[in-house]
Coordinates of N, CA and C and ligand atoms in Angstrom, one line a residue:
M13 N -24.4 -1.8 -29.1 CA -23.1 -1.2 -29.5 C -22.9 -1.3 -31.0
G14 N -22.6 -0.2 -31.6 CA -22.4 -0.2 -33.1 C -21.0 -0.7 -33.4
E15 N -20.7 -0.6 -34.7 CA -19.3 -0.9 -35.2 C -18.3 0.1 -34.5
I16 N -17.2 -0.5 -34.0 CA -16.2 0.3 -33.4 C -15.2 0.8 -34.5
R17 N -14.9 2.0 -34.5 CA -13.9 2.5 -35.5 C -13.3 3.8 -35.0
P18 N -12.0 4.0 -35.4 CA -11.4 5.3 -35.1 C -12.2 6.4 -35.5
H19 N -12.3 7.5 -34.7 CA -13.1 8.6 -35.0 C -12.4 9.9 -35.3
S20 N -11.6 10.4 -34.4 CA -10.8 11.5 -34.7 C -9.4 11.4 -34.1
R21 N -8.5 12.0 -34.9 CA -7.1 11.8 -34.5 C -6.8 12.8 -33.3
L22 N -6.4 12.3 -32.2 CA -6.1 13.1 -31.0 C -4.7 13.6 -31.0
I23 N -3.7 12.6 -31.2 CA -2.3 13.0 -31.1 C -1.6 12.3 -32.3
G24 N -1.0 13.1 -33.1 CA -0.3 12.6 -34.3 C 1.0 12.0 -34.1
R25 N 1.5 11.2 -35.0 CA 2.8 10.5 -34.8 C 4.0 11.4 -34.6
R26 N 4.0 12.6 -35.3 CA 5.1 13.5 -35.1 C 5.2 14.1 -33.8
L27 N 4.0 14.5 -33.2 CA 3.9 15.0 -31.9 C 4.3 14.0 -30.9
I28 N 3.9 12.8 -31.1 CA 4.3 11.7 -30.2 C 5.8 11.5 -30.1
L29 N 6.4 11.5 -31.3 CA 7.8 11.2 -31.4 C 8.6 12.4 -30.7
R30 N 8.1 13.6 -30.9 CA 8.8 14.7 -30.3 C 8.7 14.6 -28.8
R31 N 7.6 14.2 -28.3 CA 7.5 14.0 -26.8 C 8.3 12.9 -26.3
V32 N 8.3 11.8 -27.1 CA 9.1 10.6 -26.7 C 10.6 11.0 -26.5
K33 N 11.1 11.8 -27.5 CA 12.4 12.3 -27.4 C 12.7 13.1 -26.2
E34 N 11.7 14.0 -25.8 CA 11.9 14.8 -24.6 C 11.9 13.9 -23.3
L35 N 11.1 12.9 -23.3 CA 11.1 11.9 -22.2 C 12.4 11.2 -22.1
A36 N 13.0 10.8 -23.2 CA 14.2 10.1 -23.3 C 15.4 11.0 -22.7
R37 N 15.3 12.3 -23.1 CA 16.3 13.2 -22.5 C 16.2 13.3 -21.0
Q38 N 15.0 13.4 -20.5 CA 14.8 13.4 -19.0 C 15.4 12.2 -18.4
I39 N 15.1 11.0 -18.9 CA 15.5 9.8 -18.4 C 17.0 9.7 -18.4
E40 N 17.6 10.1 -19.5 CA 19.1 10.1 -19.6 C 19.7 10.9 -18.5
Q41 N 19.1 12.1 -18.2 CA 19.7 13.0 -17.2 C 19.6 12.3 -15.8
D42 N 18.4 11.7 -15.6 CA 18.1 11.2 -14.2 C 18.9 9.9 -13.9
Y43 N 19.2 9.2 -15.0 CA 19.9 7.9 -14.8 C 21.3 7.8 -15.2
Q44 N 22.0 9.0 -15.2 CA 23.4 9.0 -15.5 C 24.2 8.0 -14.7
G45 N 25.0 7.3 -15.4 CA 25.9 6.3 -14.7 C 25.1 5.1 -14.2
K46 N 23.8 5.0 -14.5 CA 23.0 3.8 -14.1 C 22.7 3.0 -15.3
H47 N 22.1 1.9 -15.0 CA 21.8 0.9 -16.1 C 20.4 0.4 -15.9
P48 N 19.4 1.3 -16.2 CA 18.0 0.9 -15.7 C 17.4 -0.2 -16.5
L49 N 16.4 -0.8 -15.9 CA 15.7 -1.9 -16.5 C 14.3 -1.3 -16.8
L50 N 14.0 -1.3 -18.1 CA 12.7 -0.8 -18.6 C 11.8 -1.9 -18.7
L51 N 10.7 -1.8 -17.9 CA 9.7 -2.9 -17.8 C 8.4 -2.5 -18.5
G52 N 8.2 -3.0 -19.7 CA 7.0 -2.6 -20.5 C 5.8 -3.4 -20.0
A53 N 4.7 -2.6 -19.7 CA 3.5 -3.3 -19.3 C 2.8 -3.8 -20.5
L54 N 2.6 -5.1 -20.6 CA 1.9 -5.7 -21.8 C 0.5 -5.4 -21.8
K55 N -0.2 -5.3 -23.0 CA 0.6 -5.3 -24.2 C 0.7 -3.9 -24.8
G56 N -0.1 -3.0 -24.3 CA -0.3 -1.7 -24.9 C 1.0 -0.9 -25.0
S57 N 2.0 -1.1 -24.2 CA 3.2 -0.3 -24.2 C 4.2 -0.6 -25.2
F58 N 4.0 -1.7 -26.0 CA 5.1 -2.2 -26.9 C 5.5 -1.2 -27.9
V59 N 4.6 -0.4 -28.4 CA 5.0 0.6 -29.5 C 5.8 1.8 -28.8
F60 N 5.3 2.3 -27.7 CA 5.9 3.3 -27.0 C 7.3 2.9 -26.5
L61 N 7.4 1.7 -25.9 CA 8.6 1.2 -25.4 C 9.7 1.1 -26.5
A62 N 9.2 0.6 -27.7 CA 10.1 0.5 -28.8 C 10.7 1.8 -29.3
D63 N 9.8 2.8 -29.3 CA 10.3 4.2 -29.7 C 11.2 4.8 -28.6
L64 N 10.8 4.6 -27.4 CA 11.5 5.2 -26.3 C 12.9 4.6 -26.2
V65 N 13.1 3.3 -26.3 CA 14.5 2.7 -26.1 C 15.4 3.2 -27.3
R66 N 14.8 3.4 -28.4 CA 15.6 3.8 -29.6 C 16.0 5.3 -29.5
Q67 N 15.4 6.1 -28.6 CA 15.8 7.4 -28.4 C 16.7 7.6 -27.2
L68 N 16.9 6.5 -26.5 CA 17.8 6.6 -25.3 C 19.3 6.4 -25.7
R69 N 20.1 7.4 -25.3 CA 21.5 7.2 -25.6 C 22.2 6.7 -24.4
M70 N 21.8 5.6 -23.9 CA 22.4 5.0 -22.7 C 22.1 3.5 -22.7
P71 N 22.9 2.7 -22.0 CA 22.6 1.3 -21.9 C 21.4 1.0 -21.0
V72 N 20.4 0.3 -21.6 CA 19.3 -0.1 -20.8 C 19.0 -1.6 -21.0
E73 N 18.2 -2.2 -20.1 CA 17.7 -3.6 -20.4 C 16.2 -3.5 -20.5
V74 N 15.6 -4.4 -21.2 CA 14.2 -4.4 -21.4 C 13.6 -5.7 -21.0
D75 N 12.5 -5.7 -20.3 CA 11.7 -6.8 -20.0 C 10.2 -6.4 -20.0
F76 N 9.3 -7.4 -19.7 CA 7.9 -7.1 -19.8 C 7.2 -7.7 -18.5
I77 N 6.1 -7.0 -18.2 CA 5.3 -7.5 -17.1 C 3.8 -7.5 -17.7
G78 N 3.1 -8.5 -17.4 CA 1.7 -8.6 -17.9 C 0.8 -8.4 -16.7
A79 N 0.0 -7.4 -16.7 CA -1.0 -7.1 -15.7 C -2.3 -6.7 -16.4
A80 N -3.3 -7.3 -16.0 CA -4.6 -7.0 -16.7 C -5.7 -6.9 -15.7
S81 N -6.6 -6.0 -16.0 CA -7.9 -5.9 -15.4 C -8.7 -7.1 -16.0
Y82 N -9.5 -7.7 -15.2 CA -10.3 -8.9 -15.7 C -11.3 -8.4 -16.7
G83 N -11.5 -9.3 -17.6 CA -12.6 -9.1 -18.6 C -12.2 -8.3 -19.8
H84 N -13.0 -8.2 -20.8 CA -12.7 -7.6 -22.1 C -13.5 -6.3 -22.2
R85 N -13.8 -5.7 -21.1 CA -14.6 -4.5 -21.2 C -13.7 -3.3 -21.4
T86 N -14.3 -2.2 -21.9 CA -13.5 -1.0 -22.2 C -13.4 -0.2 -20.9
A87 N -14.3 -0.4 -20.0 CA -14.2 0.3 -18.7 C -13.4 -0.6 -17.8
S88 N -12.4 0.0 -17.1 CA -11.6 -0.8 -16.2 C -12.3 -1.4 -15.0
S89 N -12.1 -2.6 -14.7 CA -12.9 -3.2 -13.6 C -12.4 -3.0 -12.2
G90 N -11.2 -2.6 -12.1 CA -10.7 -2.4 -10.7 C -9.9 -3.6 -10.1
E91 N -10.2 -4.8 -10.6 CA -9.4 -6.0 -10.2 C -8.3 -6.2 -11.2
V92 N -7.1 -6.6 -10.7 CA -6.0 -6.7 -11.6 C -5.3 -8.0 -11.2
N93 N -4.7 -8.7 -12.2 CA -3.9 -9.9 -11.9 C -2.6 -9.8 -12.7
I94 N -1.5 -10.3 -12.2 CA -0.2 -10.4 -12.9 C -0.2 -11.7 -13.7
Y95 N -0.3 -11.6 -15.0 CA -0.4 -12.9 -15.8 C 1.0 -13.2 -16.4
H96 N 1.9 -12.3 -16.4 CA 3.2 -12.5 -16.9 C 4.2 -11.9 -16.0
E97 N 5.1 -12.6 -15.3 CA 6.1 -12.1 -14.5 C 7.3 -11.7 -15.3
P98 N 8.1 -10.7 -14.9 CA 9.3 -10.4 -15.6 C 10.3 -11.6 -15.5
R99 N 11.1 -11.8 -16.5 CA 12.0 -12.9 -16.5 C 13.3 -12.4 -15.8
L100 N 13.7 -11.1 -15.9 CA 14.9 -10.6 -15.3 C 14.6 -10.3 -13.8
P101 N 15.7 -10.5 -13.0 CA 15.5 -10.2 -11.6 C 15.2 -8.7 -11.4
I102 N 14.4 -8.3 -10.5 CA 14.0 -7.0 -10.2 C 14.8 -6.4 -9.0
G103 N 15.2 -7.3 -8.1 CA 15.9 -6.9 -6.9 C 17.1 -6.1 -7.2
G104 N 17.3 -4.9 -6.5 CA 18.5 -4.2 -6.7 C 18.6 -3.4 -8.0
R105 N 17.6 -3.5 -8.9 CA 17.7 -2.8 -10.2 C 17.0 -1.5 -10.1
H106 N 17.4 -0.6 -11.0 CA 16.7 0.7 -11.2 C 15.6 0.4 -12.2
V107 N 14.4 0.3 -11.8 CA 13.3 -0.1 -12.7 C 12.5 1.1 -13.1
I108 N 12.3 1.1 -14.4 CA 11.3 2.1 -15.0 C 10.2 1.3 -15.6
L109 N 9.0 1.5 -15.0 CA 7.8 0.8 -15.5 C 7.2 1.6 -16.6
V110 N 7.1 1.0 -17.8 CA 6.6 1.8 -19.0 C 5.2 1.4 -19.3
E111 N 4.3 2.3 -19.2 CA 2.8 2.0 -19.3 C 2.3 2.8 -20.6
D112 N 1.3 2.2 -21.2 CA 0.7 3.0 -22.3 C -0.2 4.1 -21.8
I113 N -1.1 3.7 -20.9 CA -2.1 4.7 -20.4 C -2.6 4.5 -19.0
V114 N -2.7 5.5 -18.2 CA -3.3 5.4 -16.9 C -4.7 5.9 -17.0
D115 N -5.6 5.0 -16.7 CA -7.0 5.3 -16.7 C -7.5 5.5 -15.3
T116 N -8.0 4.5 -14.6 CA -8.3 4.6 -13.2 C -7.0 4.6 -12.3
G117 N -6.0 4.0 -12.8 CA -4.7 3.9 -12.1 C -4.7 2.6 -11.3
A118 N -5.7 1.8 -11.3 CA -5.8 0.6 -10.6 C -4.7 -0.4 -11.0
T119 N -4.5 -0.6 -12.3 CA -3.5 -1.5 -12.8 C -2.1 -1.1 -12.3
L120 N -1.9 0.2 -12.4 CA -0.6 0.7 -12.0 C -0.3 0.6 -10.5
A121 N -1.3 0.9 -9.7 CA -1.2 0.8 -8.3 C -0.8 -0.7 -7.9
Q122 N -1.5 -1.6 -8.6 CA -1.3 -3.0 -8.3 C 0.1 -3.5 -8.7
V123 N 0.5 -3.0 -9.9 CA 1.9 -3.4 -10.4 C 3.0 -2.8 -9.5
V124 N 2.8 -1.6 -9.1 CA 3.7 -0.9 -8.3 C 3.9 -1.7 -7.0
R125 N 2.8 -2.1 -6.4 CA 2.8 -2.8 -5.1 C 3.6 -4.2 -5.3
Y126 N 3.3 -4.8 -6.4 CA 4.0 -6.1 -6.8 C 5.5 -5.9 -7.0
L127 N 5.9 -4.8 -7.7 CA 7.3 -4.6 -8.0 C 8.0 -4.2 -6.7
Q128 N 7.4 -3.3 -5.9 CA 8.0 -2.9 -4.6 C 8.4 -4.1 -3.8
G129 N 7.5 -5.1 -3.8 CA 7.8 -6.4 -3.1 C 9.0 -7.1 -3.5
K130 N 9.5 -6.8 -4.7 CA 10.7 -7.4 -5.3 C 12.0 -6.6 -4.9
K131 N 11.8 -5.5 -4.1 CA 12.9 -4.7 -3.7 C 13.8 -4.2 -4.8
P132 N 13.3 -3.4 -5.7 CA 14.2 -2.8 -6.6 C 15.0 -1.7 -6.0
A133 N 16.1 -1.3 -6.6 CA 16.9 -0.2 -6.0 C 16.1 1.1 -6.1
S134 N 15.4 1.2 -7.2 CA 14.4 2.4 -7.4 C 13.4 2.0 -8.3
L135 N 12.2 2.7 -8.3 CA 11.1 2.4 -9.2 C 10.5 3.7 -9.6
R136 N 10.4 3.9 -10.9 CA 9.7 5.1 -11.4 C 8.8 4.6 -12.5
I137 N 7.8 5.5 -12.8 CA 6.8 5.2 -13.8 C 6.9 6.1 -15.0
C138 N 6.9 5.6 -16.1 CA 6.9 6.3 -17.4 C 5.6 5.9 -18.1
A139 N 4.7 6.9 -18.3 CA 3.4 6.6 -19.0 C 3.2 7.5 -20.1
L140 N 2.9 7.0 -21.3 CA 2.6 7.9 -22.4 C 1.4 8.8 -22.2
L141 N 0.4 8.2 -21.7 CA -0.9 8.9 -21.5 C -1.5 8.8 -20.1
R142 N -2.1 9.8 -19.7 CA -2.8 9.8 -18.4 C -4.2 10.5 -18.6
K143 N -5.2 9.8 -18.3 CA -6.6 10.4 -18.4 C -6.8 11.3 -17.3
M144 N -7.4 12.4 -17.6 CA -7.8 13.4 -16.5 C -9.2 12.9 -16.1
K145 N -9.3 12.4 -14.9 CA -10.6 12.0 -14.4 C -10.6 12.0 -12.9
P146 N -11.8 12.2 -12.3 CA -11.8 12.1 -10.8 C -11.7 10.7 -10.3
G147 N -11.2 10.6 -9.0 CA -11.2 9.3 -8.4 C -10.1 8.4 -8.8
Q148 N -9.1 9.0 -9.6 CA -8.0 8.1 -10.0 C -7.1 7.8 -8.8
H149 N -6.6 6.5 -8.9 CA -5.6 6.1 -7.8 C -4.4 7.1 -7.8
E150 N -3.9 7.4 -6.6 CA -2.9 8.4 -6.6 C -1.5 7.7 -6.7
V151 N -1.1 7.5 -8.0 CA 0.2 6.9 -8.3 C 1.0 8.0 -9.0
E152 N 2.2 8.2 -8.5 CA 3.0 9.2 -9.1 C 3.6 8.7 -10.4
V153 N 3.4 9.5 -11.5 CA 4.0 9.2 -12.8 C 5.1 10.2 -13.0
H154 N 6.3 9.7 -13.0 CA 7.5 10.5 -13.0 C 7.7 11.1 -14.4
Y155 N 7.4 10.3 -15.4 CA 7.6 10.7 -16.8 C 6.3 10.5 -17.6
L156 N 5.7 11.6 -17.9 CA 4.3 11.5 -18.6 C 4.4 12.2 -19.9
G157 N 3.9 11.4 -20.9 CA 3.9 12.0 -22.3 C 2.8 13.1 -22.4
F158 N 1.5 12.7 -22.2 CA 0.4 13.6 -22.4 C -0.7 13.3 -21.4
Q159 N -1.3 14.4 -21.0 CA -2.6 14.2 -20.3 C -3.7 14.3 -21.4
V160 N -4.6 13.3 -21.2 CA -5.7 13.2 -22.3 C -7.0 13.3 -21.6
P161 N -8.1 13.7 -22.4 CA -9.4 13.7 -21.8 C -9.9 12.2 -21.6
D162 N -10.9 12.1 -20.7 CA -11.4 10.8 -20.3 C -12.3 10.2 -21.5
Q163 N -11.6 9.8 -22.5 CA -12.2 9.1 -23.6 C -11.5 7.9 -24.0
F164 N -12.1 6.9 -24.6 CA -11.4 5.7 -25.0 C -10.6 6.0 -26.2
L165 N -9.3 5.6 -26.1 CA -8.3 5.9 -27.2 C -7.7 4.6 -27.8
V166 N -7.4 4.7 -29.0 CA -6.7 3.5 -29.7 C -5.5 4.0 -30.6
G167 N -4.7 3.1 -31.0 CA -3.6 3.4 -31.8 C -2.3 3.5 -31.0
Y168 N -1.2 3.4 -31.7 CA 0.2 3.5 -31.1 C 0.3 2.5 -29.9
G169 N -0.2 1.3 -30.1 CA -0.2 0.2 -29.1 C -1.5 0.0 -28.4
L170 N -2.3 1.1 -28.3 CA -3.6 0.9 -27.6 C -4.6 0.3 -28.4
D171 N -5.4 -0.6 -27.8 CA -6.4 -1.4 -28.5 C -7.8 -1.1 -28.0
C172 N -8.7 -1.5 -28.9 CA -10.1 -1.7 -28.4 C -10.5 -3.1 -28.9
Q173 N -10.6 -4.0 -28.0 CA -10.9 -5.4 -28.3 C -9.9 -6.0 -29.3
E174 N -8.6 -5.7 -29.0 CA -7.4 -6.1 -29.7 C -7.2 -5.5 -31.1
Q175 N -8.1 -4.6 -31.4 CA -8.0 -3.9 -32.7 C -7.2 -2.6 -32.6
F176 N -6.7 -2.1 -33.7 CA -6.1 -0.8 -33.9 C -4.8 -0.5 -33.2
R177 N -4.1 -1.5 -32.6 CA -2.8 -1.3 -32.0 C -1.8 -0.8 -33.0
H178 N -2.0 -1.1 -34.3 CA -1.0 -0.8 -35.3 C -1.0 0.6 -35.8
L179 N -2.1 1.3 -35.5 CA -2.2 2.7 -36.0 C -1.1 3.6 -35.5
P180 N -0.4 4.3 -36.4 CA 0.7 5.2 -36.0 C 0.3 6.4 -35.1
D181 N -0.9 6.8 -35.2 CA -1.4 8.0 -34.4 C -2.4 7.5 -33.3
I182 N -2.7 8.4 -32.4 CA -3.6 8.0 -31.4 C -5.0 8.7 -31.7
W183 N -6.0 7.8 -31.6 CA -7.4 8.2 -32.1 C -8.4 8.0 -31.0
T184 N -9.4 8.8 -31.0 CA -10.6 8.5 -30.2 C -11.4 7.5 -31.1
V185 N -12.3 6.7 -30.4 CA -13.1 5.8 -31.2 C -14.6 6.1 -31.1
K186 N -15.3 5.7 -32.0 CA -16.8 5.8 -32.0 C -17.4 4.4 -31.9
G187 N -18.5 4.3 -31.2 CA -19.2 3.0 -31.0 C -18.8 2.3 -29.8
V188 N -18.1 3.0 -28.8 CA -17.8 2.4 -27.5 C -18.6 3.1 -26.4
E189 N -19.3 2.2 -25.7 CA -20.0 2.8 -24.5 C -19.0 2.9 -23.4
P190 N -18.9 4.0 -22.7 CA -17.9 4.1 -21.6 C -18.2 3.2 -20.4
Ligands
LIG19 P1 -6.5 1.4 -15.3 O1 -6.2 0.2 -14.4 O2 -8.0 1.8 -15.2 O3 -5.6 2.5 -15.2 O4 -6.4 0.8 -16.8 C1 -5.1 0.7 -17.4 C2 -5.1 -0.2 -18.6 O5 -6.4 -0.3 -19.2 C3 -4.2 0.4 -19.6 O6 -2.9 -0.1 -19.3 C4 -4.8 -0.1 -20.9 O7 -4.3 -1.4 -21.2 C5 -6.3 -0.1 -20.6 N1 -6.9 1.1 -21.0 C6 -7.4 2.1 -20.2 N2 -7.9 3.1 -21.0 C7 -7.7 2.8 -22.2 C8 -8.0 3.4 -23.5 O8 -8.5 4.5 -23.6 N3 -7.6 2.7 -24.6 C9 -7.0 1.5 -24.6 N4 -6.7 0.9 -23.5 C10 -7.1 1.5 -22.3
LIG20 MG1 -2.0 -1.7 -20.6

């Protein structure tokens, strides 16, 4: 494997922000009179979540959940564990799980099962990106930013071996074996 570096800009910061604003308008409409709990999936969602909450003109609470596929590989392994539980109670809350990217959907499927077990009043998923690929777990994403090709992406919170989360745009990378 060669040196990993951003290769081409797939989604620019202005387009991202425009889409985030649209998602915020949808969420405001759907949660009128409610006080949802936005649960950011660590770590990749932190930039998206920060932008999203600042576009919401409604009271929300924020917490985080840590769920990870095992290993440091760029291909998702299918096994997931919850390494950080939310600190706020989930029971009876209107929960919006905020994800950076749905790849195989294995992480999401596992987290949804875990959260359903906590008996939220409702549970919806907001993901910035979803890869178009066959065999993806069938998890409904209620609020989706962009469908993206099945390539490894970095920036705007997404990492490759913990690098490139800080980049304001979303990039494809070179030097990664799928
Ligand atoms: P899944 O379980 O295969 O859907 O993988 C989901 C998680 O893997 C995401 O929440 C990301 O943390 C990570 N991931 C999947 N694809 C990418 C990518 O292209 N870039 C960065 N992280 C990714
Ligand atoms: Mg993630």
